[in-house]
C-alpha positions as a Markdown table, in Angstrom:
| # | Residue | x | y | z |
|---|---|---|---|---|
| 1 | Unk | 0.0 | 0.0 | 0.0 |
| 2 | Unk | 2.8 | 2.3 | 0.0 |
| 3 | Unk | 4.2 | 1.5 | -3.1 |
| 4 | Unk | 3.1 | 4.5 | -4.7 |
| 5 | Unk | 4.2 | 6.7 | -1.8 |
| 6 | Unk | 7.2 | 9.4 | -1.0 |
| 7 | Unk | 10.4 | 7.7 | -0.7 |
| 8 | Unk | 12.9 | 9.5 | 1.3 |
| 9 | Unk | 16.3 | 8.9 | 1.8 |
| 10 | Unk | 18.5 | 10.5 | 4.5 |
| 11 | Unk | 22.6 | 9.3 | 5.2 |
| 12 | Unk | 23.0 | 10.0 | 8.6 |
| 13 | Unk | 26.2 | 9.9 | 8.7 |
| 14 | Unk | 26.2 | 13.0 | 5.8 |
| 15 | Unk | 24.4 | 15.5 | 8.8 |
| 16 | Unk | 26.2 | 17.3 | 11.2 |
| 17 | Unk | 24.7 | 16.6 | 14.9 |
| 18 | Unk | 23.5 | 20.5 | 15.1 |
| 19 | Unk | 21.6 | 19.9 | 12.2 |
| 20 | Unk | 20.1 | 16.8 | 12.8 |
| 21 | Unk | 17.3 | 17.6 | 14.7 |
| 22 | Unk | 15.7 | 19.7 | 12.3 |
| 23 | Unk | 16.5 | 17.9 | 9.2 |
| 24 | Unk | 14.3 | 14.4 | 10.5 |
| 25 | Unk | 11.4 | 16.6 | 12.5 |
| 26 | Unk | 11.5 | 19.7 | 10.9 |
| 27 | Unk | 11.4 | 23.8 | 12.0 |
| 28 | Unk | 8.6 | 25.9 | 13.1 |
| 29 | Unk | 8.1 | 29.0 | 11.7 |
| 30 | Unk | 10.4 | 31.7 | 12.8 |
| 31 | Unk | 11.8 | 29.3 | 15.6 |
| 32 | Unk | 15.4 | 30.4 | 15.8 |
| 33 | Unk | 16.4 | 33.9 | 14.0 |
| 34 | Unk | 17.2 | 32.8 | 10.6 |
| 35 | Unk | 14.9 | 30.6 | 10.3 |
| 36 | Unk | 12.1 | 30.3 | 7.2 |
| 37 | Unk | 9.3 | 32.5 | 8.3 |
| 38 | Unk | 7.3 | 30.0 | 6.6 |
| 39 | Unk | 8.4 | 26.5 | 8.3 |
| 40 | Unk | 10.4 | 24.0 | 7.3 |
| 41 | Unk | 9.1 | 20.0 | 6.8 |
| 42 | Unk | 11.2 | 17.7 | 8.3 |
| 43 | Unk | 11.9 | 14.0 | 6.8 |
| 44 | Unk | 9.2 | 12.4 | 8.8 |
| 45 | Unk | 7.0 | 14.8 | 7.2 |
| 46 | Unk | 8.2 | 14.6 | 3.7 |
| 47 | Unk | 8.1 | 10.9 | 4.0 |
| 48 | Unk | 4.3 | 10.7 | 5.3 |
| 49 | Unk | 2.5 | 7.7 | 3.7 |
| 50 | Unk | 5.6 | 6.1 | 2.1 |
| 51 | Unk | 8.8 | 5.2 | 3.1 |
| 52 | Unk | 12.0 | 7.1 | 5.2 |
| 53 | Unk | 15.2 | 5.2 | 4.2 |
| 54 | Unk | 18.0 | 6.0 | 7.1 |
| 55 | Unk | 21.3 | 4.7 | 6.3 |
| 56 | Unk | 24.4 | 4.5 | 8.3 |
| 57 | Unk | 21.7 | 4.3 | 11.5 |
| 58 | Unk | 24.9 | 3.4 | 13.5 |
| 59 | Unk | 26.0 | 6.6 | 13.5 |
| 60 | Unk | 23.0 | 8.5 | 14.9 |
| 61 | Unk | 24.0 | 10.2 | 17.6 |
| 62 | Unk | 22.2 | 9.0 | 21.3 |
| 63 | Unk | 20.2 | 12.1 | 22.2 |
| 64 | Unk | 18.3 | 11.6 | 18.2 |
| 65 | Unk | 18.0 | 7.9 | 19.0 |
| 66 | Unk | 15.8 | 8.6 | 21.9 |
| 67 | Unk | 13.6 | 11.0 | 19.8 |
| 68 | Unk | 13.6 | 8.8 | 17.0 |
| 69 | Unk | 12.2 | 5.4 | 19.2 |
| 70 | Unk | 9.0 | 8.0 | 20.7 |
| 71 | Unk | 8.5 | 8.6 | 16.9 |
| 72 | Unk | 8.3 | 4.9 | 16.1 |
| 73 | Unk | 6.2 | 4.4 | 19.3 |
| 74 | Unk | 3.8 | 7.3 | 18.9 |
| 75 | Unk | 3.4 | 7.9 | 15.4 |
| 76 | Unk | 4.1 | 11.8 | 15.9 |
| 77 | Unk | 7.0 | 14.2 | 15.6 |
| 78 | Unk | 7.2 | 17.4 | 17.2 |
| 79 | Unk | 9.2 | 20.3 | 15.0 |
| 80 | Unk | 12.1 | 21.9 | 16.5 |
| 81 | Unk | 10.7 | 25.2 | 18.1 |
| 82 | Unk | 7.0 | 23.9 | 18.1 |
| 83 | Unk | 4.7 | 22.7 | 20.8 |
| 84 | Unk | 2.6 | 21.2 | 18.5 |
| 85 | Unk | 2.5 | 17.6 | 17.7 |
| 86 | Unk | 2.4 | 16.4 | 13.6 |
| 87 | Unk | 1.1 | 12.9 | 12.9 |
| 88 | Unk | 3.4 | 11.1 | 10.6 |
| 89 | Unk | 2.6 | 7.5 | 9.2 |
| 90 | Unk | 6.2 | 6.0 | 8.0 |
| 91 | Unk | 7.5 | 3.0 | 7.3 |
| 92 | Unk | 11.0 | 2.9 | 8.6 |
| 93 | Unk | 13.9 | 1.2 | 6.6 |
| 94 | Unk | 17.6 | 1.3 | 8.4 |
| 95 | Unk | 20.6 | 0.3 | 7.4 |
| 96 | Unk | 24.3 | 0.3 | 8.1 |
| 97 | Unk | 28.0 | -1.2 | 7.9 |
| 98 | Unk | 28.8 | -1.2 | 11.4 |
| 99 | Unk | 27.8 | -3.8 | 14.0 |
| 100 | Unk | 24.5 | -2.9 | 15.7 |
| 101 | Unk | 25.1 | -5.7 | 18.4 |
| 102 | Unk | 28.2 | -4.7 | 19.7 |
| 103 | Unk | 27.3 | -1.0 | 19.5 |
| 104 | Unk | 24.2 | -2.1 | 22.3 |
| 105 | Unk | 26.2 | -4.2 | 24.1 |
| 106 | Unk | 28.9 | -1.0 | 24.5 |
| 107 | Unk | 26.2 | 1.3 | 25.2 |
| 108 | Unk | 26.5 | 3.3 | 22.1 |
| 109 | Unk | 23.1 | 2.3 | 20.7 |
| 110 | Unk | 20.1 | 2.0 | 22.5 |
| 111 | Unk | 19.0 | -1.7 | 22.6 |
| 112 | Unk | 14.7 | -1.0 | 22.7 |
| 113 | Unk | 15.6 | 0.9 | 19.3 |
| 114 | Unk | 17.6 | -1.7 | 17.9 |
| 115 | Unk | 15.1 | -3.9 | 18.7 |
| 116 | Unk | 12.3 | -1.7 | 17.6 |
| 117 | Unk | 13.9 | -1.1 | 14.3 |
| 118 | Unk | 14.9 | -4.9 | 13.6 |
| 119 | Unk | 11.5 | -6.0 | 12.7 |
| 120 | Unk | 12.5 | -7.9 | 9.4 |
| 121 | Unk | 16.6 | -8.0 | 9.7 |
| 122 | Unk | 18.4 | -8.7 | 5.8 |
| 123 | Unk | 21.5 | -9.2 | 5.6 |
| 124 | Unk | 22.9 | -8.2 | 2.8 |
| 125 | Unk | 26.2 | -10.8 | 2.4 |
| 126 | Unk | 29.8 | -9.1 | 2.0 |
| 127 | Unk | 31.4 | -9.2 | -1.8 |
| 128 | Unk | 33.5 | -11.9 | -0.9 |
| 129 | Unk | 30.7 | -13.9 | 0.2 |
| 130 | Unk | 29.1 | -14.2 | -3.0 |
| 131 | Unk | 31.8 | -14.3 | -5.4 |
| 132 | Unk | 29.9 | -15.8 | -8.4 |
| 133 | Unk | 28.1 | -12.1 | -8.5 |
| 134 | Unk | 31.2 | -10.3 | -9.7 |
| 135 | Unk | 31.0 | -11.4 | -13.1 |
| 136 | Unk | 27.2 | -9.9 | -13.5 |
| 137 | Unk | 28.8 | -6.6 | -11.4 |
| 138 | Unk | 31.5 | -6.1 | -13.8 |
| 139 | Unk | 28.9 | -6.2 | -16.9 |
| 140 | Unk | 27.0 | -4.0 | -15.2 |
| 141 | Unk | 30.2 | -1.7 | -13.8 |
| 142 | Unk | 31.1 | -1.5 | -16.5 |
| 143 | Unk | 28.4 | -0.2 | -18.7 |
| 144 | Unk | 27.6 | 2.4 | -16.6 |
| 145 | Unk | 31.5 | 3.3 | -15.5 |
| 146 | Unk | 32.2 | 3.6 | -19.8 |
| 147 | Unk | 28.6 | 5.7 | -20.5 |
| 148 | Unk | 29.8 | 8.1 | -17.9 |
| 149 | Unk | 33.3 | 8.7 | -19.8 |
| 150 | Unk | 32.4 | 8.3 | -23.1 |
| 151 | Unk | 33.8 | 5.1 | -23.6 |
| 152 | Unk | 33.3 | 1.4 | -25.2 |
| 153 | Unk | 32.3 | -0.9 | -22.2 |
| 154 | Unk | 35.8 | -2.6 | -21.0 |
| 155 | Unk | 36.3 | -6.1 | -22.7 |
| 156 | Unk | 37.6 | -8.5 | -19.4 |
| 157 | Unk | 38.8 | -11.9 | -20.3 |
| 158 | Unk | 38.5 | -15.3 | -18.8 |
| 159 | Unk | 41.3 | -14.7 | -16.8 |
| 160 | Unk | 40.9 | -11.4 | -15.7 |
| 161 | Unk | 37.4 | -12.0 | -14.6 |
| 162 | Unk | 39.1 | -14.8 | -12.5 |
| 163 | Unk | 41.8 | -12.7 | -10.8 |
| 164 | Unk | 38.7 | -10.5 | -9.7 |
| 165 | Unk | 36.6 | -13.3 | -8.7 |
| 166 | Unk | 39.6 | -14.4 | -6.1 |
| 167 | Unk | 40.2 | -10.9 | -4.5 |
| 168 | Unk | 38.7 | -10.7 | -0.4 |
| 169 | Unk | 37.2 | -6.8 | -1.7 |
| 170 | Unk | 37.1 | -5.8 | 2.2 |
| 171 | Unk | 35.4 | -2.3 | 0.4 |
| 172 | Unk | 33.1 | -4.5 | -1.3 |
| 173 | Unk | 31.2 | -3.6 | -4.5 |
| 174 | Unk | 32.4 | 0.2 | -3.7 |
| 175 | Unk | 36.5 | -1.2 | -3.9 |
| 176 | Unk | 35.6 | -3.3 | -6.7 |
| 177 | Unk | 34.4 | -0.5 | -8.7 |
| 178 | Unk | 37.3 | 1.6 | -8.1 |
| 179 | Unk | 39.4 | -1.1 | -9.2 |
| 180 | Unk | 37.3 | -1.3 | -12.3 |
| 181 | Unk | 37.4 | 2.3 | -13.2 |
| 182 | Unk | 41.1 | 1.9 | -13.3 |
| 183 | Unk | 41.5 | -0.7 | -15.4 |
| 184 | Unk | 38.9 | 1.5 | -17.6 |
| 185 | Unk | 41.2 | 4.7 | -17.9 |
| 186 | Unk | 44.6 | 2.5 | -18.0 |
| 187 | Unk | 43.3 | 0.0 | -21.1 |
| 188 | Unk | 44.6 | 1.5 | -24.6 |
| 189 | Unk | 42.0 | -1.1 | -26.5 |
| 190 | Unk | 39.5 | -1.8 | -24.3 |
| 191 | Unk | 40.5 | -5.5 | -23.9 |
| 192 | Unk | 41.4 | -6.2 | -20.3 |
| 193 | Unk | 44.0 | -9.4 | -20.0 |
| 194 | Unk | 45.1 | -10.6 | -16.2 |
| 195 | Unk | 48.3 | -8.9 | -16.2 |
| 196 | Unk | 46.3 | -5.8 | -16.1 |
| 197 | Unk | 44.3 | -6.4 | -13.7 |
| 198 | Unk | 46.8 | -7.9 | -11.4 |
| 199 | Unk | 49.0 | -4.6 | -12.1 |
| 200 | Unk | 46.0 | -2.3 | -11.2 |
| 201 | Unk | 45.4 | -4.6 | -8.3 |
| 202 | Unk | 49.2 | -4.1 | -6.8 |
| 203 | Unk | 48.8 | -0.3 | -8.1 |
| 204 | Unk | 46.4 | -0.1 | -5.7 |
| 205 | Unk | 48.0 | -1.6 | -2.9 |
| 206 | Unk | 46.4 | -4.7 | -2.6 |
| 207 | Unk | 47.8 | -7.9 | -2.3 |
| 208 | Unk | 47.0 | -9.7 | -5.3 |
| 209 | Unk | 45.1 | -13.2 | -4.3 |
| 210 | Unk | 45.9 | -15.5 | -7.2 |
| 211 | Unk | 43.0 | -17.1 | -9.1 |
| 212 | Unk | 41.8 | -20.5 | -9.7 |
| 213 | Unk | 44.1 | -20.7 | -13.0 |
| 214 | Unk | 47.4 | -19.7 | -11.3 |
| 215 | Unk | 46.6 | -22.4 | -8.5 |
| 216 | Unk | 46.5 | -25.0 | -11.0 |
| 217 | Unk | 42.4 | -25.4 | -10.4 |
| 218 | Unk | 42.4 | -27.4 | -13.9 |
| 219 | Unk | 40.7 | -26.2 | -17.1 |
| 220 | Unk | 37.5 | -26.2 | -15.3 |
| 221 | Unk | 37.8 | -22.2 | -14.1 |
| 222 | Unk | 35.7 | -21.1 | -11.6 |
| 223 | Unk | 34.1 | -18.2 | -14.5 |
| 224 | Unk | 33.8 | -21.2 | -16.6 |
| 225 | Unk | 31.8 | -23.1 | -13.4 |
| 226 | Unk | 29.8 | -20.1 | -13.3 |
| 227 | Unk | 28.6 | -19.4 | -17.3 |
| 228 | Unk | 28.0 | -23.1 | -17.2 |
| 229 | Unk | 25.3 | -22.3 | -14.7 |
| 230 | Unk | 23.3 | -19.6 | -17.0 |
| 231 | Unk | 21.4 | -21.9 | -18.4 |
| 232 | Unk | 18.0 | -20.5 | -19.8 |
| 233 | Unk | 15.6 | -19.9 | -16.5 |
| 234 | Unk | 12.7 | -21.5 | -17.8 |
| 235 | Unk | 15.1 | -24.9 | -17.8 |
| 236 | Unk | 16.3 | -24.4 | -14.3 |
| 237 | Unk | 12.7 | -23.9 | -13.1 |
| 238 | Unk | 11.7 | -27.1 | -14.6 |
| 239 | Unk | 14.4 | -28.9 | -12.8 |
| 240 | Unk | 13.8 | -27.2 | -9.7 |
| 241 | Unk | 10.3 | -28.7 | -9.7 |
| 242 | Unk | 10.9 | -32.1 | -10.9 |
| 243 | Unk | 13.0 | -32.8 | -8.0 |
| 244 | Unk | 11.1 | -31.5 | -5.8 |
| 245 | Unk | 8.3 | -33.6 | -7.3 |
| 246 | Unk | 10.2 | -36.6 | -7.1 |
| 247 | Unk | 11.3 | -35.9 | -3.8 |
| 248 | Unk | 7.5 | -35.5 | -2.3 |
| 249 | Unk | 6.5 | -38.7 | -4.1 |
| 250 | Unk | 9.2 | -40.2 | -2.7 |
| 251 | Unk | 8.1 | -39.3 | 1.0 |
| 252 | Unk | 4.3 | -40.2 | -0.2 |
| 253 | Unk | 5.1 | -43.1 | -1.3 |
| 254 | Unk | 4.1 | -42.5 | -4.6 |
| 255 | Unk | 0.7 | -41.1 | -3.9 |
| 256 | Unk | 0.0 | -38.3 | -6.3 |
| 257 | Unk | -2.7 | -36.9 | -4.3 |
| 258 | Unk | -0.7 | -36.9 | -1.3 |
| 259 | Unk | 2.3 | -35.2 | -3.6 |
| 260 | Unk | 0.0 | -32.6 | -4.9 |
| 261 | Unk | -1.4 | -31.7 | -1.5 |
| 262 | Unk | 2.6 | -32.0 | 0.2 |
| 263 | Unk | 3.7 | -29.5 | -2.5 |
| 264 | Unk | 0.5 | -27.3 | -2.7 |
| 265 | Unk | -0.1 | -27.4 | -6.4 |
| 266 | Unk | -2.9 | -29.0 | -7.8 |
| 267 | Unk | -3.3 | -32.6 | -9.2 |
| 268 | Unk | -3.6 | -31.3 | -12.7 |
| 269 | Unk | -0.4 | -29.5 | -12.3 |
| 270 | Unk | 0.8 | -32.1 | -11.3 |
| 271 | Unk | 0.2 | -34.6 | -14.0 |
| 272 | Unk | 1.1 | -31.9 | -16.4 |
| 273 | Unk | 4.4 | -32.2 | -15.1 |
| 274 | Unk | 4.8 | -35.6 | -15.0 |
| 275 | Unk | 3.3 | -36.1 | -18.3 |
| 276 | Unk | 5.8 | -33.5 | -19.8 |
| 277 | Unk | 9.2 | -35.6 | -18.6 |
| 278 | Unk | 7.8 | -39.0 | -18.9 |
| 279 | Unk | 5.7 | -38.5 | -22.1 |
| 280 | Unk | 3.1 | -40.9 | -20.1 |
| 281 | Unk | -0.2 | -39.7 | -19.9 |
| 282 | Unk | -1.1 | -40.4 | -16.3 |
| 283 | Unk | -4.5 | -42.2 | -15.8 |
| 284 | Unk | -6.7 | -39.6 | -13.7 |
């Protein structure tokens, strides 16, 4: 229901602590000399009926944190200079890079807001973590890194896309970017070879982490593991399905009904399936 709501998006970490105050609740008319005689709305306000985006919560200073949790629990914010109290309906999305736990357990985030705010926690995992993205990253880096300069999109081989793939990128997508863009404005033909990349990489100062290829992984490359994977969706659905198919008519002991019922799909769909990998028409 908010979906065709405000969406506003404040980096906390981007407002000075003076300022703070009045950018998330707002100003009063004529409420300090200088300010706009006519008000000012705050985030809360601006955001009313759709969504306030706070990243880099971490780093909100205590005395905000206190306001910010009787905002959550009343539904109300009260503008700097004002007595008066503005309903706001928000939906509240947080985010940040530091570690929420350890900031309650050293005092320097209040745990009921921690709590309050960690309704529906996602983790979003760290680059190094999900290694078999950077390919899909660099195609899309890429684009957007050689429309912003004027250039051809940078050609990475096999090899280079490897050497990328085996890199720990503590600065995650951010580092890897970076690392990108230089390899952009160093390439004299666009092409981008391993040697490159690995002289970029120590440019940098980081310490190159060999890939698969230089470890002796075989001819069977971990890029190579990867494209093997992007196999039309539409294939990988079906597959998906038929094991889990044969897997609840395994466990039913080759009851269809049961099956259908187990997997929550009707019998038809279910016959439809197994009529398309047997074949078989299944007697109804």
């Amino acid at each position: 229901r908010r979906a065709d709501g405000p969406f506003v998006s404040v980096n906390i970490a981007a407002v000075p602590d003076t300022l703070m105050e009045a950018e998330f609740f707002g100003v009063a008319p004529g409420a300090y000399t200088g300010a706009d005689r006519k008000g000012r709305d705050g985030k809360f306000r601006l955001a009313h009926g759709g969504t306030l985006f706070l990243d880099e919560i971490g780093d909100m200073p205590p005395h905000l944190q206190a306001k910010l949790l009787r905002v959550l629990q009343e539904g109300e914010v009260e503008p700097l200079g004002s007595n008066r109290l503005v309903p706001v309906d928000v939906r509240i999305v947080a985010a940040t890079s530091r570690d929420l736990p350890a900031l309650v357990r050293s005092g320097a985030f209040r745990e009921d807001l921690y709590y309050r705010l960690g309704a529906l926690p996602v983790r979003v995992p760290s680059l190094r973590e999900r290694a078999s993205d950077i390919p899909a990253l660099l195609e899309v880096l890429g684009e957007a890194l050689a429309l912003a300069n004027g250039m051809l999109p940078p050609e990475l081989d096999a090899g280079a896309v490897e050497l990328l793939m085996a890199q720990p990128w503590r600065g995650n997508v951010r580092e890897l970017r970076n690392v990108l863009e230089q390899i952009l404005m160093r390439s004299e033909t666009g092409r981008v070879d391993a040697a490159l990349t690995a002289q970029v990489l120590r440019d940098a100062g980081l310490t190159v982490v060999p890939g698969h290829a230089e470890l002796g992984a075989g001819p069977a490359t971990v890029t190579e593991k990867v494209q093997a994977d992007l196999r039309p969706l539409d294939r990988q659905v079906f597959e998906l399905e038929q094991r889990a198919i044969a897997l609840a008519l395994k466990s039913t002991g080759g009851n269809k009904v049961a099956a259908a019922r187990l997997l929550g799909i009707s019998r038809a769909k279910l016959y439809a399936h197994l009529e398309a990998v047997s074949g078989i028409h299944p007697v109804v």
